[in-house]
Structures are given as structure tokens and as C-alpha cells.
């Protein structure tokens, strides 16, 4: 069988919509129907749309299982905007999408390391900042009521 047909059927069975397949392979709807007809005649299983898991569902499963965002983006060859759209689609359909803790702001990470006794020079290198930035972060934390441990010079 034609490799192109095999790839199309595989993509369809993996949840790509017909519209996505038409675009991906630059084919017309009538050509897709012919390819699918050939595949069926050769005994190739083509999942009905309700059996094929939509891409957003696969993404949500990986998200809920804790796969790092960067790995999801790479695995599905999507950008962050697409990821957010998929998660939103799932929520709108009543599917649970686990929330993730957002990373602490950089200045909070710096303050945490400072308070934990990490030497100033190591902090500067770790966060690729200069001394004035460090002082700004510590000052910002103090203004927000966050305890900043004083260090002896």
C-alpha cells in the first residue's frame, strides 16, 4: 500500500481531524475519501471519529499525568498557545484539567537562596544577575513584607 495512505490512516487513528489531515498532506477532501476507501479495501482499520482520541485529550492526559510542559510541547509539536487552547477545550467539555503550581518569581527564588545562606557570588552566578539586581530583589521582598535575613559583611 502507498506509504502516504498509511501515514494518513495512522494520523487519523491518532486523533488528527480530517481538516488537519487535508492541510498536513495538502490534499482535497475527495482524495482523502479515495485513500480511506483503498485502506479499508486492504483491511486497514480506520477508527471511527468517536473512537479516535482527539489530540487535546491526549495532551490533557499527559498534562494531568505531570509530563513537563516543555516535553508536551515537543511531543505534540505545538506551541504554548496551542497547549493552553487544548486545556481550555477540555475544561469547557467538563474534563478535569489539573492545575499546576506556577514557578516562583525569580526574585522570590533569589530571596529564598539568600535566606538559606547561599553566598552572594553563587547567587549572582546562578541567576545571571549583577549585585544591583540582587539588592533590588531583596528590597522588593522587604517592601512586600517578606523576611530577608541580614548578613554580616
Tab-separated table of C-alpha atoms in Angstrom:
chain	number	residue	atom	x	y	z
A	1	UNK	CA	0.000	0.000	0.000
A	2	UNK	CA	1.025	3.571	-0.633
A	3	UNK	CA	3.076	4.978	2.297
A	4	UNK	CA	1.146	8.251	2.115
A	5	UNK	CA	-2.101	6.365	2.738
A	6	UNK	CA	-0.536	4.531	5.682
A	7	UNK	CA	0.580	7.816	7.219
A	8	UNK	CA	-2.828	9.406	6.682
A	9	UNK	CA	-4.634	6.482	8.326
A	10	UNK	CA	-2.168	6.500	11.207
A	11	UNK	CA	-2.696	10.232	11.756
A	12	UNK	CA	-6.456	9.820	11.569
A	13	UNK	CA	-6.382	6.947	14.069
A	14	UNK	CA	-4.169	9.034	16.367
A	15	UNK	CA	-6.821	11.735	16.556
A	16	UNK	CA	-5.966	14.236	13.843
A	17	UNK	CA	-9.127	15.733	12.402
A	18	UNK	CA	-9.884	15.356	8.709
A	19	UNK	CA	-9.294	19.103	8.329
A	20	UNK	CA	-5.840	18.768	9.897
A	21	UNK	CA	-5.017	15.856	7.571
A	22	UNK	CA	-6.163	17.767	4.489
A	23	UNK	CA	-3.893	20.631	5.465
A	24	UNK	CA	-0.940	18.464	6.546
A	25	UNK	CA	-0.884	16.422	3.324
A	26	UNK	CA	-2.115	19.231	1.083
A	27	UNK	CA	-4.899	17.081	-0.370
A	28	UNK	CA	-8.562	17.591	-1.212
A	29	UNK	CA	-11.459	16.025	0.653
A	30	UNK	CA	-12.245	13.783	-2.324
A	31	UNK	CA	-8.656	12.462	-2.354
A	32	UNK	CA	-8.880	11.696	1.350
A	33	UNK	CA	-12.056	9.683	0.785
A	34	UNK	CA	-10.352	7.708	-2.012
A	35	UNK	CA	-7.337	6.989	0.220
A	36	UNK	CA	-9.557	5.841	3.072
A	37	UNK	CA	-11.547	3.635	0.704
A	38	UNK	CA	-8.326	1.996	-0.535
A	39	UNK	CA	-7.179	1.425	3.037
A	40	UNK	CA	-10.492	-0.192	4.002
A	41	UNK	CA	-10.361	-2.496	0.961
A	42	UNK	CA	-6.905	-3.604	2.068
A	43	UNK	CA	-8.238	-4.415	5.535
A	44	UNK	CA	-6.654	-1.492	7.350
A	45	UNK	CA	-8.671	-0.489	10.424
A	46	UNK	CA	-9.797	3.098	10.442
A	47	UNK	CA	-11.156	4.192	13.772
A	48	UNK	CA	-14.470	5.951	13.770
A	49	UNK	CA	-14.087	9.551	14.909
A	50	UNK	CA	-15.677	8.814	18.257
A	51	UNK	CA	-13.094	6.063	18.846
A	52	UNK	CA	-10.136	8.199	17.867
A	53	UNK	CA	-8.936	10.246	20.812
A	54	UNK	CA	-8.806	13.941	19.933
A	55	UNK	CA	-5.374	15.491	20.210
A	56	UNK	CA	-6.476	17.762	23.009
A	57	UNK	CA	-7.443	14.709	25.087
A	58	UNK	CA	-4.010	13.170	24.634
A	59	UNK	CA	-2.425	16.462	25.654
A	60	UNK	CA	-4.676	16.714	28.732
A	61	UNK	CA	-3.825	13.152	29.774
A	62	UNK	CA	-0.106	13.928	29.601
A	63	UNK	CA	-0.690	17.233	31.425
A	64	UNK	CA	-2.688	15.544	34.202
A	65	UNK	CA	-0.035	12.832	34.494
A	66	UNK	CA	2.548	15.527	35.224
A	67	UNK	CA	4.535	15.461	31.972
A	68	UNK	CA	6.548	18.714	31.934
A	69	UNK	CA	5.127	21.442	29.718
A	70	UNK	CA	8.262	21.575	27.551
A	71	UNK	CA	8.005	17.831	26.858
A	72	UNK	CA	4.319	18.137	25.912
A	73	UNK	CA	5.120	20.969	23.512
A	74	UNK	CA	7.834	18.882	21.888
A	75	UNK	CA	5.868	15.603	21.864
A	76	UNK	CA	2.892	17.118	20.048
A	77	UNK	CA	4.907	19.677	18.093
A	78	UNK	CA	2.782	22.544	19.371
A	79	UNK	CA	3.414	25.984	20.821
A	80	UNK	CA	2.349	27.185	24.270
A	81	UNK	CA	-0.727	28.933	22.818
A	82	UNK	CA	-1.963	25.602	21.381
A	83	UNK	CA	-1.371	23.877	24.713
A	84	UNK	CA	-3.467	26.481	26.514
A	85	UNK	CA	-6.210	26.113	23.869
A	86	UNK	CA	-6.305	22.331	24.306
A	87	UNK	CA	-6.510	22.627	28.086
A	88	UNK	CA	-9.272	25.207	27.729
A	89	UNK	CA	-11.215	22.964	25.287
A	90	UNK	CA	-11.097	20.143	27.797
A	91	UNK	CA	-12.299	22.341	30.663
A	92	UNK	CA	-15.210	23.602	28.539
A	93	UNK	CA	-16.223	19.987	27.924
A	94	UNK	CA	-16.214	19.277	31.654
A	95	UNK	CA	-12.961	17.310	31.619
A	96	UNK	CA	-10.764	17.727	34.679
A	97	UNK	CA	-7.555	19.588	33.962
A	98	UNK	CA	-5.234	19.625	36.942
A	99	UNK	CA	-3.805	22.952	37.923
A	100	UNK	CA	-0.083	23.219	38.334
A	101	UNK	CA	1.826	25.332	40.747
A	102	UNK	CA	3.388	28.214	38.929
A	103	UNK	CA	7.099	28.710	39.325
A	104	UNK	CA	8.037	31.233	41.954
A	105	UNK	CA	9.025	34.605	40.551
A	106	UNK	CA	12.768	34.951	40.053
A	107	UNK	CA	13.130	37.486	42.835
A	108	UNK	CA	11.451	35.052	45.271
A	109	UNK	CA	13.865	32.294	44.277
A	110	UNK	CA	16.763	34.677	44.818
A	111	UNK	CA	15.452	35.715	48.250
A	112	UNK	CA	14.916	32.083	49.224
A	113	UNK	CA	18.513	31.215	48.310
A	114	UNK	CA	19.728	34.333	50.145
A	115	UNK	CA	17.798	33.398	53.292
A	116	UNK	CA	19.082	29.820	53.041
A	117	UNK	CA	22.637	31.133	53.243
A	118	UNK	CA	23.784	30.729	49.636
A	119	UNK	CA	26.801	33.031	49.205
A	120	UNK	CA	26.190	36.238	47.281
A	121	UNK	CA	28.624	35.352	44.492
A	122	UNK	CA	26.898	31.998	43.925
A	123	UNK	CA	23.508	33.713	43.727
A	124	UNK	CA	24.821	36.182	41.159
A	125	UNK	CA	26.162	33.357	39.007
A	126	UNK	CA	23.147	31.049	39.496
A	127	UNK	CA	20.649	33.695	38.351
A	128	UNK	CA	22.974	35.505	35.950
A	129	UNK	CA	22.420	38.832	37.681
A	130	UNK	CA	24.613	41.670	38.926
A	131	UNK	CA	24.867	42.898	42.511
A	132	UNK	CA	22.461	45.814	41.977
A	133	UNK	CA	19.773	43.338	40.801
A	134	UNK	CA	20.303	41.257	43.911
A	135	UNK	CA	19.873	44.332	46.106
A	136	UNK	CA	16.731	45.304	44.149
A	137	UNK	CA	15.223	41.825	44.634
A	138	UNK	CA	15.961	41.871	48.374
A	139	UNK	CA	14.484	45.372	48.678
A	140	UNK	CA	11.378	44.337	46.741
A	141	UNK	CA	10.886	41.382	49.073
A	142	UNK	CA	11.206	43.582	52.165
A	143	UNK	CA	8.645	46.047	50.741
A	144	UNK	CA	6.251	43.100	50.272
A	145	UNK	CA	6.703	42.118	53.909
A	146	UNK	CA	8.866	39.096	53.148
A	147	UNK	CA	11.565	38.419	55.713
A	148	UNK	CA	15.060	38.962	54.343
A	149	UNK	CA	17.849	37.773	56.580
A	150	UNK	CA	20.599	40.325	57.165
A	151	UNK	CA	24.109	39.067	56.507
A	152	UNK	CA	27.308	40.293	58.063
A	153	UNK	CA	29.816	41.688	55.557
